[in-house]
Short mmCIF file of C-alpha atoms in Angstrom, two decimals:
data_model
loop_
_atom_site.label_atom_id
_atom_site.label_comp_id
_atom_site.label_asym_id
_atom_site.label_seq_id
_atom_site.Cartn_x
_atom_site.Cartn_y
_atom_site.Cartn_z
CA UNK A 1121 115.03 125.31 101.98
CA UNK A 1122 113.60 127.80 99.53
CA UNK A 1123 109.61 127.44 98.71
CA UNK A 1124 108.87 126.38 95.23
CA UNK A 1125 106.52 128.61 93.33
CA UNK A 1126 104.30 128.48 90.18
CA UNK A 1127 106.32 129.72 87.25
CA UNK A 1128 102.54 131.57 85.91
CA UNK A 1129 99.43 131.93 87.55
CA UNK A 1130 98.16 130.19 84.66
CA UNK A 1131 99.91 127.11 85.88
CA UNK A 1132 98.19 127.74 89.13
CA UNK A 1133 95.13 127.87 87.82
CA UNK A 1134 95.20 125.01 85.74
CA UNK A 1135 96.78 122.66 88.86
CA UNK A 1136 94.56 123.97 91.03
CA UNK A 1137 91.45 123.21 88.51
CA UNK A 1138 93.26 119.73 87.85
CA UNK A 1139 92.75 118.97 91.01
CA UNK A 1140 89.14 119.99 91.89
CA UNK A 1141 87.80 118.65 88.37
CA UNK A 1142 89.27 115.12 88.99
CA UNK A 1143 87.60 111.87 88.87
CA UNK A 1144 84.29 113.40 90.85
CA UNK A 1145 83.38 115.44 87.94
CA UNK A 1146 83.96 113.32 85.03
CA UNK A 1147 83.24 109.99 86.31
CA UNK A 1148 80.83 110.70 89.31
CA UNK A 1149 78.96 113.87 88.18
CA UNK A 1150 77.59 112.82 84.92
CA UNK A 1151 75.70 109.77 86.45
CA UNK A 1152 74.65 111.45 89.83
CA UNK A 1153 72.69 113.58 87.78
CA UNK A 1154 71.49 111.25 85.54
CA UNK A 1155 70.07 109.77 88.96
CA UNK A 1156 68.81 112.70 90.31
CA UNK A 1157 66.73 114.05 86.93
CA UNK A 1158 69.27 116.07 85.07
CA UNK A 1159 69.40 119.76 84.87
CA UNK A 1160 66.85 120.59 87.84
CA UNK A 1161 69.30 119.04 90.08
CA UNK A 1162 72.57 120.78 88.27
CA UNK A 1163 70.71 123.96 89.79
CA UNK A 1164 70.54 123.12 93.09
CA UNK A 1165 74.89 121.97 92.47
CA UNK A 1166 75.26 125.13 91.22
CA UNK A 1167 73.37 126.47 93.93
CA UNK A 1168 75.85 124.84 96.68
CA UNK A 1169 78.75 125.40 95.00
CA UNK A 1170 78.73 129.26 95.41
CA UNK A 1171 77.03 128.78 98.90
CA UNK A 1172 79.40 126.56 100.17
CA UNK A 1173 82.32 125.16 98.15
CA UNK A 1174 83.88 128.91 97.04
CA UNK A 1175 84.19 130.37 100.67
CA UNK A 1176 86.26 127.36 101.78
CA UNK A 1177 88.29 126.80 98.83
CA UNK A 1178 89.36 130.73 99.37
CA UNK A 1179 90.31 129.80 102.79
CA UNK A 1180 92.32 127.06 102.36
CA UNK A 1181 94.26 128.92 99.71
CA UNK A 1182 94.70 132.14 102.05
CA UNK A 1183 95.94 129.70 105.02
CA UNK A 1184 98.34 128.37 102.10
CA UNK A 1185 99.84 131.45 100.87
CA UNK A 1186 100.52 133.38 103.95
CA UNK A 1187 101.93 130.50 105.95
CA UNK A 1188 104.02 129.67 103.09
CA UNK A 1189 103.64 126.15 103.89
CA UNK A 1190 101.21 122.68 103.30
CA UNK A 1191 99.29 121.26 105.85
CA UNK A 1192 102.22 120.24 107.74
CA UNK A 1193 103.19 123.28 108.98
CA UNK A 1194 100.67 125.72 108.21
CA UNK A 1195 99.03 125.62 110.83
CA UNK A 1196 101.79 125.64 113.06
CA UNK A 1197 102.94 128.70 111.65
CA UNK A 1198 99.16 130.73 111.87
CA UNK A 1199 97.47 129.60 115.18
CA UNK A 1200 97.63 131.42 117.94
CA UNK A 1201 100.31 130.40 120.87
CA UNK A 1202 99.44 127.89 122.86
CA UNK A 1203 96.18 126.60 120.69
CA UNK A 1204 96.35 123.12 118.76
CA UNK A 1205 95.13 123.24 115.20
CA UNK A 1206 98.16 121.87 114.13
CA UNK A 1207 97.58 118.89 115.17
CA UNK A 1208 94.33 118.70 112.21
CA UNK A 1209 97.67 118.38 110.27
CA UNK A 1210 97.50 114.11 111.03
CA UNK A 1211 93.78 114.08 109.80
CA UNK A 1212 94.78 115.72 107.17
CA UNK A 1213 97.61 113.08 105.75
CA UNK A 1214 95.74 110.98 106.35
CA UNK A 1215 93.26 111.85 104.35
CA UNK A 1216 95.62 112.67 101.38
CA UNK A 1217 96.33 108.85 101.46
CA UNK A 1218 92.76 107.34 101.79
CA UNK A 1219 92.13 108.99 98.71
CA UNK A 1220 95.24 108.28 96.75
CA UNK A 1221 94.55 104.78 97.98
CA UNK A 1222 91.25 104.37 95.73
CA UNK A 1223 92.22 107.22 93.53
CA UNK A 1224 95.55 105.65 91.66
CA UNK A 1225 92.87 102.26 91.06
CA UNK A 1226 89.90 104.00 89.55
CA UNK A 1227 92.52 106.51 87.71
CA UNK A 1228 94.49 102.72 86.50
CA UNK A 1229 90.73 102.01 85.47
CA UNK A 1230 90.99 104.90 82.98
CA UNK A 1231 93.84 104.27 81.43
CA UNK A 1232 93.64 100.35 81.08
CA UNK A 1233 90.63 101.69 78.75
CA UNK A 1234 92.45 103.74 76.33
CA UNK A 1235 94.44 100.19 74.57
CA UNK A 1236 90.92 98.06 75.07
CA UNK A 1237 88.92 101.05 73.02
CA UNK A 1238 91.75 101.25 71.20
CA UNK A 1239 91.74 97.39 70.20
CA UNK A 1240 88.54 97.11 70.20
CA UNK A 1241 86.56 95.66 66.76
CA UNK A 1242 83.70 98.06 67.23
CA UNK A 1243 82.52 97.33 64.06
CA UNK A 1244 82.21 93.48 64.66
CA UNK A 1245 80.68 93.98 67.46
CA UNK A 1246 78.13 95.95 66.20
CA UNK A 1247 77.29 93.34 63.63
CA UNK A 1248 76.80 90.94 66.47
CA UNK A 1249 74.36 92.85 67.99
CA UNK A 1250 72.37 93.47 65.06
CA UNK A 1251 72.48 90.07 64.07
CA UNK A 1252 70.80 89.33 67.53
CA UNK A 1253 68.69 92.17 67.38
CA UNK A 1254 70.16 94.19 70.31
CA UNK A 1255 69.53 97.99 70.71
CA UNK A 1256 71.90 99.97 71.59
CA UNK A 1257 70.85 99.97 75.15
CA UNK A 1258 70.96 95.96 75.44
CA UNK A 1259 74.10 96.13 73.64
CA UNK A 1260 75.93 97.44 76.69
CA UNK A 1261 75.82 94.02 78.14
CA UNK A 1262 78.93 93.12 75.61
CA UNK A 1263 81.09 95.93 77.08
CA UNK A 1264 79.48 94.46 80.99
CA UNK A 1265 81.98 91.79 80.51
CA UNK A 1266 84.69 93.50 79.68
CA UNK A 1267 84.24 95.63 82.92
CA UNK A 1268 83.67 92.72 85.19
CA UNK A 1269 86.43 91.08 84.11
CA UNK A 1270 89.06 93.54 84.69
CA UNK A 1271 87.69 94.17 88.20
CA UNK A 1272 88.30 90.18 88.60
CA UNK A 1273 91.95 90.11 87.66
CA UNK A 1274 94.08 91.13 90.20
CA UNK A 1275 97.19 91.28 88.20
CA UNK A 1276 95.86 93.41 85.94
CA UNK A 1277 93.86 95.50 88.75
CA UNK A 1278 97.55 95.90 90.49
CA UNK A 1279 99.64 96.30 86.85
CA UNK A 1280 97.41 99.09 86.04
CA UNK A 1281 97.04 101.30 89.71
CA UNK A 1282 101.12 100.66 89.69
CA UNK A 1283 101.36 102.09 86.17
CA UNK A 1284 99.12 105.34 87.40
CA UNK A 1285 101.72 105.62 90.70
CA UNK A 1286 104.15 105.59 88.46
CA UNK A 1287 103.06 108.30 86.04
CA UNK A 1288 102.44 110.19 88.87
CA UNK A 1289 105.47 110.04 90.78
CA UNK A 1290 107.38 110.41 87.78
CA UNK A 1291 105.90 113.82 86.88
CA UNK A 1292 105.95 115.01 90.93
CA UNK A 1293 110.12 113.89 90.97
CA UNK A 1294 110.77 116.92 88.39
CA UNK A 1295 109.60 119.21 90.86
CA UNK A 1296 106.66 122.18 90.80
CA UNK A 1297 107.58 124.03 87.65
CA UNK A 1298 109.01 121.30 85.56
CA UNK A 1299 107.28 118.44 86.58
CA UNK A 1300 104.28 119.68 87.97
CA UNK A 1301 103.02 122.62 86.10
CA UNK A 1302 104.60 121.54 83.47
CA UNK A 1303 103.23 118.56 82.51
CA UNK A 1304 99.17 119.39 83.90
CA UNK A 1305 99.46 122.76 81.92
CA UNK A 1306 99.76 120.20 78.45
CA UNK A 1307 97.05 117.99 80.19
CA UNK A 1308 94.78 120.40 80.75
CA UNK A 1309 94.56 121.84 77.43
CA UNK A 1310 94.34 118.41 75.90
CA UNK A 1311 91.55 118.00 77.91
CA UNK A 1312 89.58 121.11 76.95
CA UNK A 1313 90.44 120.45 73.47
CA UNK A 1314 89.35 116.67 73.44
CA UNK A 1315 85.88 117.38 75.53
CA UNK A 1316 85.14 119.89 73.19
CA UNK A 1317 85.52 117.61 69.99
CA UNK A 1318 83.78 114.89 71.80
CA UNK A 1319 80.32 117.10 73.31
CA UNK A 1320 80.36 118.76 69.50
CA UNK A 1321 80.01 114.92 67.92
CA UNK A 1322 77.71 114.21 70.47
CA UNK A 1323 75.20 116.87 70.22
CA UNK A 1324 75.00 116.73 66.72
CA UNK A 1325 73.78 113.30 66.67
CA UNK A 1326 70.48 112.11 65.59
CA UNK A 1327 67.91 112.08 68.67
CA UNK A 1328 70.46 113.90 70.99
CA UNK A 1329 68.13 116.81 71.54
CA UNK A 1330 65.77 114.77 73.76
CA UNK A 1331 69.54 114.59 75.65
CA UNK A 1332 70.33 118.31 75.65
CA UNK A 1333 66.36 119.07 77.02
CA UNK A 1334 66.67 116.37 80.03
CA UNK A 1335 70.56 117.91 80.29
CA UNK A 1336 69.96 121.82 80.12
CA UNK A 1337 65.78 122.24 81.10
CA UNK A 1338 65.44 122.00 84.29
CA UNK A 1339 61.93 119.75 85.31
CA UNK A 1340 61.31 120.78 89.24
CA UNK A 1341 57.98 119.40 89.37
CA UNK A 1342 59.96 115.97 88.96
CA UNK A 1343 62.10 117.45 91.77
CA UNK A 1344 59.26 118.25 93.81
CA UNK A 1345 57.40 115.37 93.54
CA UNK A 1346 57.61 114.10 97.03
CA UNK A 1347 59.87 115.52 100.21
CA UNK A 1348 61.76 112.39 100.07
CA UNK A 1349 62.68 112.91 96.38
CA UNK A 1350 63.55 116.41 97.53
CA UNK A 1351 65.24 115.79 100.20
CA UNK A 1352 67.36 113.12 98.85
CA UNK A 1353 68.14 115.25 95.54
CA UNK A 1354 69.02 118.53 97.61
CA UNK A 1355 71.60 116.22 99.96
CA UNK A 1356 73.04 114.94 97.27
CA UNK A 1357 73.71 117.94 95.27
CA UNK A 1358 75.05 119.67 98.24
CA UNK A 1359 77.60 117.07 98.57
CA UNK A 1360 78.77 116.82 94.93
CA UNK A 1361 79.18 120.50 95.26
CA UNK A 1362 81.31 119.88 98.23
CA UNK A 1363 83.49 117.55 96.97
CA UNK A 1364 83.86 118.40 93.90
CA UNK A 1365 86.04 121.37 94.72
CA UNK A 1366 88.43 118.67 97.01
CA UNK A 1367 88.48 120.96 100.18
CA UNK A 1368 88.56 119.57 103.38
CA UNK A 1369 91.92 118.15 103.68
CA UNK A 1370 94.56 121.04 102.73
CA UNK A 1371 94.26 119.63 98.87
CA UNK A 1372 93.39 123.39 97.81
CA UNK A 1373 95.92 125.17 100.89
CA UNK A 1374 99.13 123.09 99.37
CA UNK A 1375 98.80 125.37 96.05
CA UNK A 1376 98.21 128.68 97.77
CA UNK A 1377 101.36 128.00 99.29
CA UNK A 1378 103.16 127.97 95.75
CA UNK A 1379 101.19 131.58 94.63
CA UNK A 1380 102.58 135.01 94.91
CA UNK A 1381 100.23 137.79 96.54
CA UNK A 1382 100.04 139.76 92.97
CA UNK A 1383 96.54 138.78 92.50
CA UNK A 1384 93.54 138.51 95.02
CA UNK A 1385 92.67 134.78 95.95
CA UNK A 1386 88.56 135.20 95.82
CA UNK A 1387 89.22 135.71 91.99
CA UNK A 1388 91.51 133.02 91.85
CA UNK A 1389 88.85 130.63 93.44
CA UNK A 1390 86.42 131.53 91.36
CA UNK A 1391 88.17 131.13 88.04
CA UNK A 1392 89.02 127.63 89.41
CA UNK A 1393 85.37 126.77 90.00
CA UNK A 1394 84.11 128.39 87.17
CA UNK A 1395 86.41 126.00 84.82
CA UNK A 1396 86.20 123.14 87.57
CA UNK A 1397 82.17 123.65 86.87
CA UNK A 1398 82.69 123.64 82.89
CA UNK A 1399 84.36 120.43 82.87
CA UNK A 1400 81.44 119.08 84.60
CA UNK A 1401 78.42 120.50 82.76
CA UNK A 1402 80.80 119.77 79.62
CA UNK A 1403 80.87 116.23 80.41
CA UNK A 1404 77.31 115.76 80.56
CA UNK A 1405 76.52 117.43 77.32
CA UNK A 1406 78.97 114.34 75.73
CA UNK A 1407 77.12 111.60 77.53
CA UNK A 1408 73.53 112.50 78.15
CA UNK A 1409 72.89 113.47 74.37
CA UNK A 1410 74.55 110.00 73.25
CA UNK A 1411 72.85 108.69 76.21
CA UNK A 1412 69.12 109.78 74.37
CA UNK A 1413 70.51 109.17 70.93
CA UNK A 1414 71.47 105.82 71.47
CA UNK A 1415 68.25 104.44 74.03
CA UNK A 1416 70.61 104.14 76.81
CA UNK A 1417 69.08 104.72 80.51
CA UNK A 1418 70.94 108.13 82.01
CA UNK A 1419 70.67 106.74 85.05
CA UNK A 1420 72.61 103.67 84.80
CA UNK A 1421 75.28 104.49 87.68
CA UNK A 1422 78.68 104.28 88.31
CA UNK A 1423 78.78 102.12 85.27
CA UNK A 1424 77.30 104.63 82.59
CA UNK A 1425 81.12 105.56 81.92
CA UNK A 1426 82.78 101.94 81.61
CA UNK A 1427 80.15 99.99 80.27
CA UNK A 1428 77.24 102.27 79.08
CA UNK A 1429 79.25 104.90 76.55
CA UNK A 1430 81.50 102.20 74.91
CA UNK A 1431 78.13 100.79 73.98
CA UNK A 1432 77.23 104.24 72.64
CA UNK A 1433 80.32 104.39 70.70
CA UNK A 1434 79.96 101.19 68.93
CA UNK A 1435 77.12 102.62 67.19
CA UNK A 1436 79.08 105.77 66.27
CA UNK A 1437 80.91 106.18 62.95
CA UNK A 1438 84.63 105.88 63.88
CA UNK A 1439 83.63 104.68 67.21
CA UNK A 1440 87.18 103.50 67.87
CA UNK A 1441 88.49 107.01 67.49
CA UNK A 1442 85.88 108.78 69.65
CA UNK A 1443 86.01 105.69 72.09
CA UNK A 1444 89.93 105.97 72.36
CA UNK A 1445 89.93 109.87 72.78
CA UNK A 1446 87.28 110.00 75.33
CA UNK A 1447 89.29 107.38 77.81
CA UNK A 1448 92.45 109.38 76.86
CA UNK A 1449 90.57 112.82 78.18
CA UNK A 1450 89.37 110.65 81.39
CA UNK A 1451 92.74 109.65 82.05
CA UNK A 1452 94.16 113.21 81.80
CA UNK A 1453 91.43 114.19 84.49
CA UNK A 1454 92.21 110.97 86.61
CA UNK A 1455 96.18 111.87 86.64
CA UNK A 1456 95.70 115.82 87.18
CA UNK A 1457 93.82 114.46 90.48
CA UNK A 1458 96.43 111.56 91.20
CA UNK A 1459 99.35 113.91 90.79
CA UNK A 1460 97.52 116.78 92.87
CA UNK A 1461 97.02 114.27 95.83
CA UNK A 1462 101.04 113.20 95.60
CA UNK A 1463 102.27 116.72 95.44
CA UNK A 1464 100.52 117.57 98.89
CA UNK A 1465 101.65 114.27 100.34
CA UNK A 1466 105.14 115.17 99.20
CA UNK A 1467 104.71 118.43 100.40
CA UNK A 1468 103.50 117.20 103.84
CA UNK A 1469 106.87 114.71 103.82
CA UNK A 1470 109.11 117.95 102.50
CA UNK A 1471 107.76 120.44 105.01
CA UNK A 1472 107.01 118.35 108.19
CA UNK A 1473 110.34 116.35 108.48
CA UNK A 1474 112.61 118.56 106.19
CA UNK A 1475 113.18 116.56 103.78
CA UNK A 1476 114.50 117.62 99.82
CA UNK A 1477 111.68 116.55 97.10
CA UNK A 1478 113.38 113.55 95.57
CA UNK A 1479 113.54 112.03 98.81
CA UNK A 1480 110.35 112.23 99.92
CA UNK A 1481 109.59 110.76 96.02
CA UNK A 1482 111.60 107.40 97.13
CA UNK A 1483 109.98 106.78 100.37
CA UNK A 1484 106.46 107.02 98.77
CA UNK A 1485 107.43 105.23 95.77
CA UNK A 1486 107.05 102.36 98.09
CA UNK A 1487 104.17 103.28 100.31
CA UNK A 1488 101.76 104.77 98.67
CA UNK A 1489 101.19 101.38 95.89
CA UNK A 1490 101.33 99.26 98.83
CA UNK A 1491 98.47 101.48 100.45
CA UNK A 1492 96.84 101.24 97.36
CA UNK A 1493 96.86 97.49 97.11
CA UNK A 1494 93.75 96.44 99.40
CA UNK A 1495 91.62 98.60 96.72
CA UNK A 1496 93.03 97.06 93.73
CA UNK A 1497 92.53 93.42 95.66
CA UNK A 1498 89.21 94.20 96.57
CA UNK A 1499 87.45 93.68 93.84
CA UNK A 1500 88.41 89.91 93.26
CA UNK A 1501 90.93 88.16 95.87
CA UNK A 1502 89.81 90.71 98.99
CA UNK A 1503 86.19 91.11 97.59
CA UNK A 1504 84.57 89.37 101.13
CA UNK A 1505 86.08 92.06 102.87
CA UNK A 1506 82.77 94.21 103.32
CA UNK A 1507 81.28 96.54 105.98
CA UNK A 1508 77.07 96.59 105.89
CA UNK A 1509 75.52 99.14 104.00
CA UNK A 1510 78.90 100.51 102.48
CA UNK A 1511 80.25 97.96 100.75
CA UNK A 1512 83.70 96.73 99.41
CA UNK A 1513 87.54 98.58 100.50
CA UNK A 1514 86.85 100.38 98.02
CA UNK A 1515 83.57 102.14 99.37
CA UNK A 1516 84.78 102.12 103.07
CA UNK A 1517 87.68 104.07 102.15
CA UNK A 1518 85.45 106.58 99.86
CA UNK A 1519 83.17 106.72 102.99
CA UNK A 1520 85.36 107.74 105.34
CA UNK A 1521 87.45 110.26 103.26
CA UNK A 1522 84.36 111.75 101.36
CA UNK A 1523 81.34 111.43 104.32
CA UNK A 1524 83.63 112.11 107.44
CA UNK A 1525 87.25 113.67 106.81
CA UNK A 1526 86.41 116.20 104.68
CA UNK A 1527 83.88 117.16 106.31
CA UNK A 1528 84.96 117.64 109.34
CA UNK A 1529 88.21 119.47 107.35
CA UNK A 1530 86.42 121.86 106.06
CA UNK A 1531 84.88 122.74 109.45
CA UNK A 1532 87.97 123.28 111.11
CA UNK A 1533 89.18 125.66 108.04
CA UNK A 1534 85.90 127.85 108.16
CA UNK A 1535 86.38 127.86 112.29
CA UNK A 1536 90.18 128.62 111.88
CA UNK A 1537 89.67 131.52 109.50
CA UNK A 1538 86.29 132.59 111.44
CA UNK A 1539 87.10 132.81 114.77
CA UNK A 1540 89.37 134.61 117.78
CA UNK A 1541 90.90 131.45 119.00
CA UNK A 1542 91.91 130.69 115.48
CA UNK A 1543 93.74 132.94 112.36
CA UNK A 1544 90.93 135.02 112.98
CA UNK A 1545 88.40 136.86 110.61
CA UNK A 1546 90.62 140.26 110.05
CA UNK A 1547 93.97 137.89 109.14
CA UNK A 1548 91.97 136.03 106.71
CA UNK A 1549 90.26 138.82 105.18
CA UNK A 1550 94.05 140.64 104.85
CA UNK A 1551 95.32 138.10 103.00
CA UNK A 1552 92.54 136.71 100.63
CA UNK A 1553 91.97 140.65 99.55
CA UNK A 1554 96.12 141.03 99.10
CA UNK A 1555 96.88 141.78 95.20
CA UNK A 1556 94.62 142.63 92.47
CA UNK A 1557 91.08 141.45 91.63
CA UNK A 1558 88.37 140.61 93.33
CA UNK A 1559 87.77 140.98 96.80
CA UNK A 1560 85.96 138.81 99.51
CA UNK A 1561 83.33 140.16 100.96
CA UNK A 1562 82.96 140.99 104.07
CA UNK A 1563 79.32 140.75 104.84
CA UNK A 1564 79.75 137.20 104.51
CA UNK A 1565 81.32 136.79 108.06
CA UNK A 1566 78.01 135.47 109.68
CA UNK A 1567 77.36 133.12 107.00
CA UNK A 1568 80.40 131.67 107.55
CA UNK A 1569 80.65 131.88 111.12
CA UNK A 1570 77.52 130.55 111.51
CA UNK A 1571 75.07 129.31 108.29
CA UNK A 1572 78.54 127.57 106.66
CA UNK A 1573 79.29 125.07 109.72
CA UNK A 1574 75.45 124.24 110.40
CA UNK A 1575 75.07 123.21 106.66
CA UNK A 1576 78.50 120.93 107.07
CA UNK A 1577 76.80 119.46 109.99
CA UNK A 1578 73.68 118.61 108.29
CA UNK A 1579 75.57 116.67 105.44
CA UNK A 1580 77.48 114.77 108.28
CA UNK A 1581 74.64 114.20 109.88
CA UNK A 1582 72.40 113.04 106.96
CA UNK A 1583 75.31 111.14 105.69
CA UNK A 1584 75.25 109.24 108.33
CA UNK A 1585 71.84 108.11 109.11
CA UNK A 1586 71.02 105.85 106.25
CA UNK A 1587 73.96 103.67 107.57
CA UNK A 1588 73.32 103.95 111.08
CA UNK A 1589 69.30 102.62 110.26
CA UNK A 1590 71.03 100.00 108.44
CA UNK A 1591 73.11 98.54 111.27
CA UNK A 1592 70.58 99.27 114.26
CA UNK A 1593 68.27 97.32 111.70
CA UNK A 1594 65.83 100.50 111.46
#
């Protein structure tokens, strides 16, 4: 069977970028730095990103293109005879499903918000609150309900993840060029367009510069204000710099197996993490500055998107609009990741048992929402199902995907592409430096031989001791 390929490298790019910016830049990275103090800790992201998350994302796509093949098979068709790091190729479907699995219900989040902002009576609402004498911070507690009880229904939980599967498949059944590329190419540049409308009209509202100075100056002495606060801040941004990029788990290697060899892939990777990077910083310069403008707390968590901004934009003029268009541009980043994560499962399916693309499409038309149900149920009928100090299906299945598998996934690319018992350091260098642009180094072999897997193992470790006090009752 003949390998698909990207009609442009522009499609590559923006597929590839679809993928990395995703739900942990647009939902997660806006209020982990609100947590953490704002720009001082965008530094130290920054920081990790070119340390840590570049390297790996060059070697996934390098074990991609010259194998010709996803994680399936690649592999099988690099490693050296009679060595077994094919067999990471299990771990690594199964991560591709542990993340679709909570993935296709946050991403069903996103677009069950574009008709409620759309039918929304912001303007009533606002009337309420004045009449009550809310600010606009309080005022949040109106959109609270709205939040909590869509988390409560399960059929509407379940309607919605099943309409983002089905988006999803949909656009992976046309294939790589006019499916795929096709359709995240359009998405992309909606995207761009929308964010920069929306971080425009939010920087140009009144009080937003006390949003753009917490955003874009960075404040270490707040950083170094204790080790712990240090500590905590620089193990967090070294793991939103990890993940952000969605390496680990062959996410990245799937599309390097789709690229010619005209251009280098260490310029590649970096174009993909510079815009992966501008989505991110974009996003906060639309909510922190209407964040400050409007007295709402930046650091109001994983609800600062759902139930902190539609507060903000019920005190905007045309808050409807800019309400509607944001959700729309958060479910264009949610479906570039969903359909990212179903084109390497299909991939896997196509390449491991041989199978042609639209069959591989009908057996996960059934499996993969069924997966996805125990996410979408636990919020309301399977919400006792817990594990201490993690939380509901939801969180276990983050955990184990984001604190475990790709982490130890990116390990085993770094070893495969470092080492003599793997690809090996001269085959990796061949091939990322193939075609025009820029090159990888190569004094950067003992960095990544070494420095790169002792920094992975400190983030698995860390990662894991807050839970492990928790259950030994430390």
């Amino acid at each position: 069977m003949a390998r698909e390929q990207f009609k442009s490298r522009l499609g590559f790019i923006l597929i590839s970028a679809g993928c990395a910016i995703g739900l942990g830049n647009v939902w997660r990275f806006p209020y982990i730095v609100g947590e953490y103090g704002g720009a001082a800790f965008i530094v130290l992201y920054l920081i990790f990103l070119i340390l840590l998350g570049l390297p790996i994302m060059v070697m996934e796509f390098s074990v991609g293109r010259a194998s010709r093949k996803s994680v399936a098979r690649a592999f099988d068709v690099l490693e050296p005879k009679g060595t077994h790091w094919h067999k990471f190729k299990w771990v690594g479907i199964v991560g591709f499903y542990l993340l679709m699995m909570f993935y296709t219900t946050v991403a069903g989040w996103m677009l069950s918000y574009i008709p409620k902002m759309a039918m929304t009576d912001f303007g009533a609402l606002a009337s309420s609150a004045a009449t009550v004498g809310e600010s606009g911070a309080s005022g949040a507690s109106q959109f609270e309900g709205m939040f909590s009880s869509m988390l409560a229904d399960p059929i509407q939980m379940v309607i919605w993840m099943l309409v983002a599967c089905a988006i999803s498949l949909l656009v992976c059944s046309l294939g790589l060029q006019k499916g795929v590329e096709r359709v995240t190419k359009v998405m992309m540049v909606c995207l761009l367009a929308l964010m920069f409308i929306l971080a425009v009209r939010a920087c140009t509202l009144d009080g937003a510069g006390a949003g753009i100075v917490f955003y874009l100056l960075p404040d270490f002495g707040k950083l170094f204000s204790s080790w712990g606060a240090f500590g905590e801040a620089v193990f967090a941004a070294l793991g939103q710099a990890f993940f952000t990029l969605s390496v680990g788990i062959g996410s990245m290697e799937i599309f390097g197996s789709y690229i010619d060899k005209k251009y280098s892939l260490a310029g590649e990777a970096v174009r993909i993490a510079g815009l992966d990077t501008f989505v991110a910083i974009v996003t906060g310069l639309i909510i922190f500055p209407a964040c400050f403008a409007f007295g709402v707390s930046p650091d109001s968590g994983p609800g600062l998107v759902f139930i902190t901004l539609p507060a903000v934009f019920d005190q905007m003029w045309m808050g409807n609009l800019w309400a509607t268009l944001f959700f729309i541009f958060m479910g264009f980043a949610a479906i570039s990741t969903v359909i990212a994560v179903f084109e390497g499962i299909l991939s896997f399916w196509m390449d491991q048992w041989n199978m042609s693309r639209k069959r591989a499409v009908v057996f996960n038309l059934i499996l993969i929402p069924v997966l996805s149900l125990p996410c979408a149920l636990g919020f309301n009928i399977w919400s006792g199902v817990e594990i201490p100090a993690i939380g509901n299906i939801q969180a276990i299945e983050d955990f184990i995907f984001s604190n475990n598998i790709l982490v130890m996934g990116a390990i085993v690319f770094v070893m495969f592409c470092t080492t003599k018992l793997g690809w090996g350091w001269d085959n990796f260098l061949a091939e990322a430096n193939e075609g025009q642009g820029l090159k990888f180094p190569k004094c950067l072999y003992l960095w990544l031989r070494v420095g790169v897997p002792i920094l992975i193992l400190v983030v698995l470790v860390m990662g894991w001791i807050p839970y492990i006090q928790v259950w030994i009752g430390g």
